[in-house]
Coordinates of C-alpha atoms (C1' of nucleotides) in Angstrom, one line a residue:
Chain A
X1 CA 146.5 78.5 108.1
X2 CA 144.9 75.3 107.7
X3 CA 141.3 76.9 106.9
X4 CA 142.5 79.7 103.9
X5 CA 144.1 76.1 102.3
X6 CA 140.4 74.4 102.1
X7 CA 137.7 77.3 102.6
X8 CA 137.6 80.8 101.3
X9 CA 135.9 83.7 103.8
X10 CA 132.3 83.6 104.1
X11 CA 132.2 86.9 102.0
X12 CA 133.8 85.5 99.3
X13 CA 132.0 82.7 98.6
X14 CA 128.8 84.5 99.6
X15 CA 129.4 87.3 96.6
X16 CA 129.7 84.0 94.6
X17 CA 126.3 82.5 95.6
X18 CA 124.7 86.0 95.2
X19 CA 125.7 85.9 91.1
X20 CA 124.9 82.3 91.0
X21 CA 121.5 82.4 92.6
X22 CA 119.5 85.1 89.9
X23 CA 122.3 83.4 86.9
X24 CA 120.4 82.0 84.2
X25 CA 121.6 78.4 82.5
X26 CA 121.5 76.5 86.1
X27 CA 122.9 79.4 88.1
X28 CA 120.3 78.7 91.1
X29 CA 121.4 74.9 91.0
X30 CA 124.9 75.7 90.7
X31 CA 124.5 77.9 94.2
X32 CA 122.9 75.1 96.0
X33 CA 125.8 72.8 94.8
X34 CA 128.5 75.2 96.2
X35 CA 126.6 76.0 99.1
X36 CA 126.6 72.2 99.8
X37 CA 130.2 72.0 99.2
X38 CA 131.1 74.6 101.4
X39 CA 128.5 74.4 104.4
X40 CA 130.0 70.4 104.6
X41 CA 133.1 71.3 104.7
X42 CA 133.2 73.6 107.4
X43 CA 131.1 71.2 109.5
X44 CA 133.8 68.5 109.2
X45 CA 135.7 70.9 111.8
X46 CA 134.8 70.1 115.3
X47 CA 136.6 73.4 116.6
X48 CA 134.5 76.1 114.9
X49 CA 137.5 78.4 115.6
X50 CA 139.4 77.0 112.7
X51 CA 136.9 78.1 110.4
X52 CA 135.0 80.8 112.0
X53 CA 135.5 82.8 108.8
X54 CA 133.7 80.9 106.3
X55 CA 131.0 79.7 108.2
X56 CA 127.9 81.1 106.3
X57 CA 126.4 84.1 107.9
X58 CA 122.6 85.2 107.4
X59 CA 123.3 86.9 104.1
X60 CA 125.0 83.8 103.1
X61 CA 121.4 81.9 103.8
X62 CA 119.8 84.4 102.1
X63 CA 121.6 83.9 98.7
X64 CA 120.9 80.4 98.6
X65 CA 117.6 80.8 99.6
X66 CA 117.3 83.2 97.1
X67 CA 118.4 80.5 94.4
X68 CA 115.6 78.0 96.0
X69 CA 113.2 80.7 95.4
X70 CA 114.2 81.4 91.9
X71 CA 113.5 77.5 91.5
X72 CA 110.2 77.9 92.9
X73 CA 111.8 74.7 95.2
X74 CA 110.1 75.4 98.3
X75 CA 111.2 72.0 100.0
X76 CA 114.9 72.9 99.3
X77 CA 114.1 76.9 100.9
X78 CA 112.6 75.0 103.5
X79 CA 115.4 72.6 104.3
X80 CA 118.0 75.1 104.4
X81 CA 115.6 77.9 106.3
X82 CA 115.8 75.2 109.4
X83 CA 119.5 74.7 108.8
X84 CA 120.0 78.3 110.1
X85 CA 119.8 77.8 113.9
X86 CA 122.6 75.1 113.8
X87 CA 125.1 78.4 112.9
X88 CA 123.2 80.5 115.1
X89 CA 121.5 82.5 112.4
X90 CA 118.0 83.6 112.6
X91 CA 116.1 85.2 109.6
X92 CA 116.1 88.6 108.9
X93 CA 114.0 90.8 107.2
X94 CA 115.8 89.7 103.7
X95 CA 115.0 86.4 104.3
X96 CA 111.3 87.1 104.4
X97 CA 111.6 89.1 101.5
X98 CA 112.9 86.6 99.6
X99 CA 110.1 84.4 101.5
X100 CA 107.5 86.2 99.3
X101 CA 109.6 86.1 95.9
X102 CA 109.4 81.7 96.7
X103 CA 104.9 82.3 97.3
X104 CA 104.9 84.3 94.4
X105 CA 106.9 81.6 92.3
X106 CA 104.6 78.9 93.8
X107 CA 101.4 80.5 93.0
X108 CA 100.4 81.2 96.5
X109 CA 99.5 84.9 96.3
X110 CA 97.5 83.9 99.3
X111 CA 100.7 83.2 101.4
X112 CA 101.8 86.9 101.2
X113 CA 100.3 88.3 103.8
X114 CA 101.0 85.3 106.0
X115 CA 104.9 86.5 105.8
X116 CA 104.2 90.1 105.8
X117 CA 102.3 89.1 109.2
X118 CA 105.1 86.7 110.4
X119 CA 107.3 89.3 110.4
X120 CA 105.3 91.6 112.2
X121 CA 104.5 88.9 114.9
X122 CA 108.4 88.0 114.8
X123 CA 109.2 91.5 115.7
X124 CA 111.9 91.7 112.8
X125 CA 111.9 95.7 111.5
X126 CA 109.9 95.7 108.4
X127 CA 111.6 98.0 105.8
X128 CA 110.5 99.6 102.9
X129 CA 111.9 96.9 100.6
X130 CA 109.0 94.5 102.1
X131 CA 106.9 96.2 101.0
X132 CA 108.3 96.5 97.4
X133 CA 108.4 93.1 97.8
X134 CA 105.1 92.7 98.4
X135 CA 104.0 95.3 95.5
X136 CA 106.1 93.0 93.0
X137 CA 104.5 90.1 93.8
X138 CA 100.9 91.2 93.4
X139 CA 102.0 93.1 90.5
X140 CA 103.8 89.6 88.9
X141 CA 100.2 88.0 90.2
X142 CA 98.5 91.2 87.6
X143 CA 96.4 92.0 90.9
X144 CA 96.3 95.4 90.8
X145 CA 93.6 96.5 92.2
X146 CA 94.9 95.4 95.4
X147 CA 98.3 96.9 94.7
X148 CA 95.8 100.1 93.9
X149 CA 94.3 99.4 97.7
X150 CA 97.6 99.1 99.1
X151 CA 99.1 102.3 97.6
X152 CA 95.9 104.3 98.3
X153 CA 96.5 103.0 102.1
X154 CA 99.5 103.8 102.3
X155 CA 99.1 107.5 100.9
X156 CA 96.5 107.7 103.5
X157 CA 98.9 106.9 106.5
X158 CA 97.3 103.6 107.4
X159 CA 98.8 100.6 109.0
X160 CA 96.1 98.1 108.3
X161 CA 97.9 96.6 104.8
X162 CA 97.3 92.9 106.4
X163 CA 93.8 93.8 106.7
X164 CA 93.6 95.1 103.0
X165 CA 95.2 91.7 101.8
X166 CA 92.9 89.4 103.9
X167 CA 90.4 90.8 102.0
X168 CA 91.7 90.5 98.9
X169 CA 92.4 86.5 99.9
X170 CA 88.8 86.5 101.1
X171 CA 87.4 88.1 97.7
X172 CA 89.8 85.7 95.3
X173 CA 88.7 82.6 97.4
X174 CA 84.8 83.5 96.4
X175 CA 85.5 84.3 93.2
X176 CA 87.9 81.2 92.0
X177 CA 87.0 78.3 94.7
X178 CA 88.4 75.6 92.4
X179 CA 91.7 77.6 91.4
X180 CA 92.0 78.1 94.9
X181 CA 91.7 74.0 95.7
X182 CA 94.1 73.4 93.0
X183 CA 96.8 75.5 94.1
X184 CA 97.1 74.0 97.4
X185 CA 99.0 70.8 97.0
X186 CA 99.9 68.6 99.4
X187 CA 103.7 69.0 99.3
X188 CA 103.2 72.9 98.8
X189 CA 101.1 73.1 102.4
X190 CA 103.4 71.1 104.6
X191 CA 106.4 73.6 103.4
X192 CA 104.5 76.5 104.0
X193 CA 102.9 75.4 107.0
X194 CA 106.5 74.8 108.6
X195 CA 108.0 78.4 107.3
X196 CA 104.9 80.0 108.6
X197 CA 103.5 78.9 111.9
X198 CA 101.0 81.5 112.1
X199 CA 98.7 79.9 108.7
X200 CA 97.9 77.6 111.2
X201 CA 95.6 79.7 113.5
X202 CA 95.0 81.7 109.9
X203 CA 92.5 84.1 109.2
X204 CA 91.3 83.2 112.7
X205 CA 93.5 86.0 114.2
X206 CA 92.9 89.7 114.1
X207 CA 95.5 90.6 111.1
X208 CA 98.0 92.8 113.0
X209 CA 99.0 96.2 111.9
X210 CA 102.1 97.7 110.3
X211 CA 104.5 98.8 113.2
X212 CA 104.8 102.3 111.4
X213 CA 103.4 104.1 108.6
X214 CA 105.3 103.8 105.2
X215 CA 104.6 106.5 102.3
X216 CA 104.8 104.7 98.9
X217 CA 108.0 105.8 97.5
X218 CA 108.8 106.2 93.4
X219 CA 109.9 102.3 93.8
X220 CA 106.2 101.3 94.7
X221 CA 104.8 103.7 92.3
X222 CA 106.6 102.6 89.3
X223 CA 105.6 98.6 90.1
X224 CA 102.1 99.3 89.8
X225 CA 102.8 101.1 87.0
X226 CA 104.6 98.7 85.3
X227 CA 101.7 96.3 85.8
X228 CA 99.4 98.7 84.0
X229 CA 102.1 99.0 81.1
X230 CA 102.0 95.0 80.9
X231 CA 98.7 94.6 80.9
X232 CA 98.5 97.5 77.8
X233 CA 96.8 100.1 80.0
X234 CA 98.9 103.3 78.6
X235 CA 96.2 105.7 79.6
X236 CA 96.9 104.5 83.2
X237 CA 100.5 104.5 83.3
X238 CA 100.8 108.0 81.9
X239 CA 98.1 109.3 84.6
X240 CA 100.5 107.6 86.9
X241 CA 103.2 109.6 86.0
X242 CA 101.2 113.0 86.6
X243 CA 99.9 111.6 89.8
X244 CA 103.4 111.4 90.8
X245 CA 104.5 114.6 89.7
X246 CA 101.7 116.0 91.4
X247 CA 102.1 114.5 95.1
X248 CA 104.5 116.7 97.6
X249 CA 106.5 113.5 98.9
X250 CA 110.0 114.4 97.7
X251 CA 110.5 109.8 97.4
X252 CA 107.6 109.6 95.5
X253 CA 108.2 111.8 93.0
X254 CA 109.2 110.4 89.1
X255 CA 113.0 109.4 88.6
X256 CA 114.9 108.0 85.4
X257 CA 113.1 104.8 86.0
X258 CA 109.8 106.0 85.7
X259 CA 110.3 107.9 82.9
X260 CA 111.9 105.0 81.2
X261 CA 108.8 103.0 82.1
X262 CA 106.5 105.3 80.6
X263 CA 108.2 105.9 77.6
X264 CA 108.7 101.9 77.5
X265 CA 104.9 101.8 77.8
X266 CA 104.5 103.9 74.9
X267 CA 106.6 102.5 72.5
X268 CA 104.5 99.7 73.0
X269 CA 101.6 101.0 71.9
X270 CA 103.6 102.4 69.1
X271 CA 103.1 105.7 69.8
X272 CA 106.8 106.9 68.9
X273 CA 105.9 110.8 69.5
X274 CA 104.5 111.0 72.9
X275 CA 107.2 108.9 73.6
X276 CA 109.7 111.0 72.3
X277 CA 107.9 114.0 74.1
X278 CA 108.7 112.3 77.2
X279 CA 112.2 112.0 76.6
X280 CA 112.2 115.5 76.0
X281 CA 110.5 116.1 79.3
X282 CA 113.4 114.0 81.2
X283 CA 115.9 116.2 79.4
X284 CA 114.0 119.4 80.2
X285 CA 113.4 118.6 84.2
X286 CA 116.6 117.3 84.4
X287 CA 116.2 113.5 84.9
X288 CA 118.6 112.4 82.6
X289 CA 117.6 109.3 80.3
X290 CA 120.2 106.4 80.1
X291 CA 121.3 103.5 77.5
X292 CA 118.2 101.7 78.8
X293 CA 115.8 104.8 77.7
X294 CA 117.2 104.8 74.4
X295 CA 117.5 101.2 73.7
X296 CA 113.7 101.3 74.6
X297 CA 113.1 103.9 72.0
X298 CA 115.4 102.3 69.2
X299 CA 113.6 99.1 69.7
X300 CA 110.5 101.5 68.9
X301 CA 111.3 102.9 65.8
X302 CA 112.8 99.7 64.6
X303 CA 109.3 97.8 65.2
X304 CA 107.2 100.7 63.2
X305 CA 109.6 99.7 60.4
X306 CA 110.8 103.4 60.8
X307 CA 114.9 102.8 60.6
X308 CA 115.9 105.8 59.2
X309 CA 114.0 107.1 62.6
X310 CA 116.3 104.9 64.6
X311 CA 119.4 105.3 62.8
X312 CA 119.1 109.4 63.8
X313 CA 118.3 108.4 67.2
X314 CA 121.6 106.1 67.4
X315 CA 123.8 109.2 66.2
X316 CA 122.2 111.7 68.7
X317 CA 122.8 109.0 71.4
X318 CA 126.4 109.5 70.8
X319 CA 126.6 112.6 69.2
X320 CA 124.2 114.9 71.6
X321 CA 124.0 113.3 75.0
X322 CA 126.8 110.9 75.1
X323 CA 125.6 107.9 75.8
X324 CA 127.5 105.4 73.6
X325 CA 125.4 102.6 72.0
X326 CA 126.0 99.0 73.1
X327 CA 125.3 95.7 72.1
X328 CA 121.9 95.7 72.8
X329 CA 121.4 98.8 70.7
X330 CA 123.0 97.1 67.8
X331 CA 121.5 93.7 68.4
X332 CA 118.1 95.6 68.3
X333 CA 118.9 97.6 65.0
X334 CA 120.2 94.4 63.2
X335 CA 116.7 93.1 64.0
X336 CA 115.3 96.1 62.6
X337 CA 116.7 95.4 59.3
X338 CA 115.3 92.1 59.5
X339 CA 112.1 93.8 59.8
X340 CA 112.5 95.7 56.8
X341 CA 113.8 93.1 54.4
X342 CA 117.6 94.5 54.7
X343 CA 120.1 92.0 55.2
X344 CA 122.7 94.0 53.9
X345 CA 121.6 96.2 56.1
X346 CA 122.3 94.1 59.3
X347 CA 125.5 93.0 58.3
X348 CA 126.3 96.4 57.9
X349 CA 125.3 97.3 61.4
X350 CA 126.9 94.1 63.0
X351 CA 130.3 95.2 61.1
X352 CA 130.1 98.9 62.5
X353 CA 129.4 97.4 65.6
X354 CA 132.5 95.5 65.3
X355 CA 134.4 98.4 64.3
X356 CA 133.5 100.3 67.2
X357 CA 135.3 97.6 69.4
X358 CA 131.7 96.6 70.6
X359 CA 131.6 92.3 71.0
X360 CA 128.9 90.8 69.5
X361 CA 127.0 88.1 71.9
X362 CA 125.5 85.0 70.9
X363 CA 122.4 87.4 70.2
X364 CA 124.5 89.4 67.9
X365 CA 125.5 86.1 66.3
X366 CA 122.0 84.6 65.8
X367 CA 120.2 87.8 65.1
X368 CA 122.4 88.2 61.4
X369 CA 122.2 84.3 61.1
X370 CA 118.5 85.4 61.2
X371 CA 119.2 87.9 58.3
X372 CA 120.4 85.5 56.2
X373 CA 118.2 82.7 56.9
X374 CA 115.3 84.5 56.3
X375 CA 116.2 86.2 53.1
X376 CA 116.7 82.6 51.7
X377 CA 120.8 82.7 52.1
X378 CA 121.6 79.9 54.2
X379 CA 125.0 79.5 53.0
X380 CA 125.5 83.0 54.6
X381 CA 123.9 82.4 57.7
X382 CA 126.2 79.2 58.0
X383 CA 129.2 81.5 57.7
X384 CA 128.1 83.3 60.6
X385 CA 127.9 80.7 62.4
X386 CA 131.1 79.3 61.8
X387 CA 132.8 82.8 63.1
X388 CA 130.7 81.9 66.4
X389 CA 132.3 79.3 66.6
X390 CA 135.7 80.4 66.3
X391 CA 134.8 83.6 68.7
X392 CA 136.1 82.3 72.1
X393 CA 134.0 84.8 73.7
X394 CA 130.5 83.3 72.7
X395 CA 129.2 79.6 72.8
X396 CA 126.8 78.5 70.6
X397 CA 123.7 77.1 71.4
X398 CA 120.5 75.6 70.3
X399 CA 119.1 78.8 69.3
X400 CA 121.7 79.6 66.8
X401 CA 121.6 76.0 65.4
X402 CA 117.8 75.9 64.9
X403 CA 118.6 78.9 63.0
X404 CA 120.7 77.5 61.0
X405 CA 118.4 74.6 60.3
X406 CA 115.9 77.4 59.5
X407 CA 117.7 78.8 56.5
X408 CA 117.7 75.5 55.0
X409 CA 114.4 75.0 56.2
X410 CA 113.1 78.0 54.6
X411 CA 113.9 77.2 51.2
X412 CA 113.3 73.4 51.4
X413 CA 116.5 72.1 51.4
X414 CA 115.4 68.9 53.4
X415 CA 118.7 67.3 53.4
X416 CA 121.1 69.6 54.3
X417 CA 118.9 70.8 57.3
X418 CA 119.1 66.9 58.3
X419 CA 122.9 66.7 57.9
X420 CA 122.9 70.2 60.6
X421 CA 120.5 68.3 62.8
X422 CA 122.9 65.3 62.9
X423 CA 125.6 67.9 63.5
X424 CA 123.9 69.4 66.1
X425 CA 123.3 66.3 67.7
X426 CA 126.6 65.2 67.6
X427 CA 128.0 68.2 69.0
X428 CA 125.6 67.5 72.4
X429 CA 122.8 69.5 71.0
X430 CA 119.2 67.7 71.0
X431 CA 116.7 69.3 68.8
X432 CA 113.7 71.0 70.1
X433 CA 110.2 71.4 69.5
X434 CA 112.0 74.8 67.2
X435 CA 114.5 72.8 65.3
X436 CA 110.9 70.1 64.4
X437 CA 108.7 72.9 63.5
X438 CA 111.4 74.2 61.3
X439 CA 112.4 70.8 59.9
X440 CA 108.6 70.4 59.4
X441 CA 107.8 73.2 57.8
X442 CA 110.9 72.7 55.3
X443 CA 109.4 68.9 54.4
X444 CA 106.4 71.0 53.7
X445 CA 107.7 72.9 51.3
X446 CA 109.8 70.9 49.8
X447 CA 106.8 68.0 49.4
X448 CA 108.8 65.7 50.5
X449 CA 105.8 63.5 52.9
X450 CA 108.3 60.5 53.3
X451 CA 110.1 62.4 55.8
X452 CA 107.4 63.7 57.5
X453 CA 106.7 60.2 58.5
X454 CA 110.2 59.8 59.8
X455 CA 109.9 63.2 61.5
X456 CA 106.3 62.0 62.8
X457 CA 108.1 59.0 64.2
X458 CA 111.1 60.6 66.5
X459 CA 108.8 62.8 67.5
X460 CA 106.3 60.5 68.4
X461 CA 109.1 58.6 70.1
X462 CA 109.9 61.2 72.2
X463 CA 106.6 62.3 72.9
X464 CA 106.2 59.2 74.6
X465 CA 109.3 59.4 76.9
X466 CA 107.5 59.8 80.3
X467 CA 109.5 61.2 83.3
X468 CA 112.4 63.3 83.3
X469 CA 116.2 62.4 83.2
X470 CA 115.0 59.2 81.2
X471 CA 118.3 59.7 79.3
X472 CA 120.3 56.7 78.6
X473 CA 122.7 55.9 75.6
X474 CA 125.3 58.0 73.8
X475 CA 125.1 62.0 73.5
X476 CA 124.0 62.1 70.2
X477 CA 120.9 60.3 70.9
X478 CA 118.1 62.4 71.8
X479 CA 115.4 59.6 71.1
X480 CA 115.0 58.8 74.6
X481 CA 114.8 62.4 76.1
X482 CA 111.0 63.6 76.5
X483 CA 109.7 66.4 74.1
X484 CA 106.3 68.2 74.4
X485 CA 105.7 68.9 70.7
X486 CA 103.6 72.4 70.3
X487 CA 100.7 72.9 68.2
X488 CA 101.8 74.0 64.8
X489 CA 104.2 71.1 64.9
X490 CA 101.7 69.0 65.2
X491 CA 99.7 70.5 62.7
X492 CA 102.2 71.0 60.1
X493 CA 102.4 67.1 60.3
X494 CA 99.0 66.4 60.2
X495 CA 98.4 69.0 57.1
X496 CA 101.5 67.1 55.0
X497 CA 99.8 63.8 56.2
X498 CA 96.2 64.5 54.9
X499 CA 97.9 66.5 51.7
X500 CA 99.5 63.0 50.6
X501 CA 96.8 60.6 51.8
X502 CA 98.3 59.2 54.3
X503 CA 95.4 59.2 56.2
X504 CA 96.4 56.6 58.9
X505 CA 99.4 58.6 60.1
X506 CA 97.3 61.7 60.0
X507 CA 94.2 60.1 62.1
X508 CA 97.4 58.8 64.7
X509 CA 98.5 62.9 64.8
X510 CA 95.1 63.7 65.1
X511 CA 94.5 61.5 68.0
X512 CA 97.4 62.8 69.7
X513 CA 96.2 66.0 69.1
X514 CA 93.2 65.5 70.5
X515 CA 94.5 63.3 73.4
X516 CA 96.9 66.2 74.7
X517 CA 94.4 69.1 74.6
X518 CA 95.1 70.4 71.2
X519 CA 92.3 70.6 69.4
X520 CA 92.8 70.0 65.5
X521 CA 91.7 72.5 62.7
X522 CA 88.8 70.2 61.2
X523 CA 87.9 72.9 59.2
X524 CA 91.5 73.0 57.6
X525 CA 91.7 69.2 57.1
X526 CA 88.1 69.3 55.2
X527 CA 88.9 71.7 53.1
X528 CA 91.8 70.0 52.0
X529 CA 90.2 66.4 51.8
X530 CA 87.5 67.9 49.5
X531 CA 89.9 69.6 47.5
X532 CA 92.1 67.3 46.9
X533 CA 91.0 63.7 47.4
X534 CA 86.9 63.9 47.0
X535 CA 87.5 61.6 43.9
X536 CA 90.2 59.5 44.6
X537 CA 89.5 55.7 44.1
X538 CA 86.9 57.1 41.8
X539 CA 89.0 55.4 38.9
X540 CA 87.2 52.5 37.2
X541 CA 89.8 51.4 35.1
X542 CA 92.5 50.1 37.6
X543 CA 92.9 46.5 37.5
X544 CA 91.3 44.0 40.4
X545 CA 95.1 43.6 42.2
X546 CA 95.6 47.5 42.5
X547 CA 91.7 48.0 43.7
X548 CA 92.6 45.4 46.0
X549 CA 96.0 46.8 47.6
X550 CA 93.9 49.9 47.6
X551 CA 91.6 48.9 50.2
X552 CA 93.4 49.3 52.9
X553 CA 94.3 52.7 51.8
X554 CA 90.3 53.6 51.5
X555 CA 89.9 52.3 54.6
X556 CA 91.6 54.8 56.1
X557 CA 90.1 57.5 54.2
X558 CA 86.7 56.7 55.1
X559 CA 88.2 56.7 58.9
X560 CA 89.8 60.2 58.3
X561 CA 86.7 61.3 56.8
X562 CA 84.5 60.2 59.7
X563 CA 86.8 62.2 61.9
X564 CA 86.0 65.0 60.1
X565 CA 82.6 64.3 60.0
X566 CA 82.3 64.2 56.0
X567 CA 79.6 62.0 54.7
X568 CA 81.2 58.3 54.0
X569 CA 80.5 54.7 53.8
X570 CA 80.1 54.3 57.8
X571 CA 76.5 56.0 57.3
X572 CA 75.9 54.1 54.4
X573 CA 75.5 57.2 52.3
X574 CA 76.4 58.2 49.1
X575 CA 78.8 61.6 48.8
X576 CA 80.4 63.5 45.8
X577 CA 81.5 66.7 45.5
X578 CA 79.3 69.5 45.3
X579 CA 81.4 73.0 44.5
X580 CA 79.2 75.0 46.8
X581 CA 80.1 72.1 49.7
X582 CA 83.5 72.8 50.3
X583 CA 83.4 75.9 52.2
X584 CA 81.8 74.2 55.2
Chain B
dT1 C1' 123.3 90.0 97.9
dT2 C1' 116.1 90.3 97.7
dA3 C1' 112.1 94.1 95.4
dG4 C1' 110.8 99.3 90.1
dG5 C1' 113.5 99.8 83.9
dG6 C1' 115.9 97.5 77.9
dT7 C1' 117.7 94.1 73.3
dT8 C1' 117.8 89.2 71.3
dA9 C1' 117.4 83.8 69.2
dG10 C1' 111.6 79.0 66.1

DNA sequence: TTAGGGTTAG
């Protein structure tokens, strides 16, 4: 009685954890907090029988460990892992599968084999899922060769997988010794040495054999196939499908996910007809396609700008195979309309979707805003944004705000854009690189270089903020939040400054770029300089006073020319524009 | 409840 008032059953809170662990937007962090709160309360009871039903079990630990893995937080993983015995719990095979993911997230491919060895040494019954996790991890690293070797060995009924993985480590080490050293940061080393005591003996010991033979199943094949797909190896993807169909193990037969992966690979390569053939094949052999499959094909047609085919497929979905399109289908089509500059069509699909009772998501709203933003109708984008604010099911986010800014900037409406940015700040959203990038483009378009100076000041201030959590002051003040501008933003700002003959600022920006390892496009600036400013300061008729005022700017121009590598007064050489010189 | 498939937002 007392317990129920304070603490939920472990099954209940563990279920919440499992959802949070892989949820976006701070889900994993929330999972950690929840786990901490509950275990803290549980610990307060000296009589454990009082809270027996609420005490964490292995599944609960696995869920919170999964949150750590998703955050790539090895330290927290270790801390919780070491708390398990306190509750009389032992890590199980799932725990180690999650540890495989942790290694992957921490970029420690070299440790994967030692997790497998640890499981074997501890005598924890190995299951197929561990092999799934391992294969997925290697695919994630793009190391398809190792996966191929694993799969081949499994097909041959071999049990020396650890040996194969050790050899892969050795090859990596020989290939790229420096990276190997870079990867092993000190914190990581101590965490993993505790998680995997077998690391200490390391490679000196003979790699253990798997306790039994595992034949690859369709999941393993499909994971490898996904690796091929990600690397654009369409032929290998298709060949893999053929190989799967030809082998006799029924567990390795292609299923709807395998086929969908093949279709996805073909669609990515723009091969719509072959993709349709695979779809037909699925129907023929009775492996039904689902909404995912159709959505992939829809996207393919949209990317190929074949909206009519997309529309036809949408109809076919609903009428022939009885798969109702969902919000993703419609978002895809709305975006497809944007690709063919059809904002009216985008709106039509948006409305059709609502008519069908399919609720738009924030992505739907933002995509529709994009339709209007890109077609020069910022007012309509604004209207959609207002609708979005009114819809209680969705929450406008930074991306939506940015789209609003983009709409105005596309037309060079800098003042409007700045008002939106002010509003977004007041609503607790801090401009990011995208916001500033749009604004910079708007400023460039509007030819208001003075605005670029203000923007550069703001960007520079935030760039110079070091570390995290340096925020202080009101919510609308983002000046203390760190920001790392990207190449595009800086290049645009520099471009504006060069065109406006703000050479001192231009130099400042390019210097910042170089300091941060972003190579400025000197050729471009050279061209602009030659085209726009080569005759600068050449007027002989200006008054002495005017000429004096120019001196500063001239010095900046000379410095900029020096940086560009153009002949300048620093070398004492005369330089004049020769039309043939401009393409240097 | 870890591990294979899809969409969107500068």
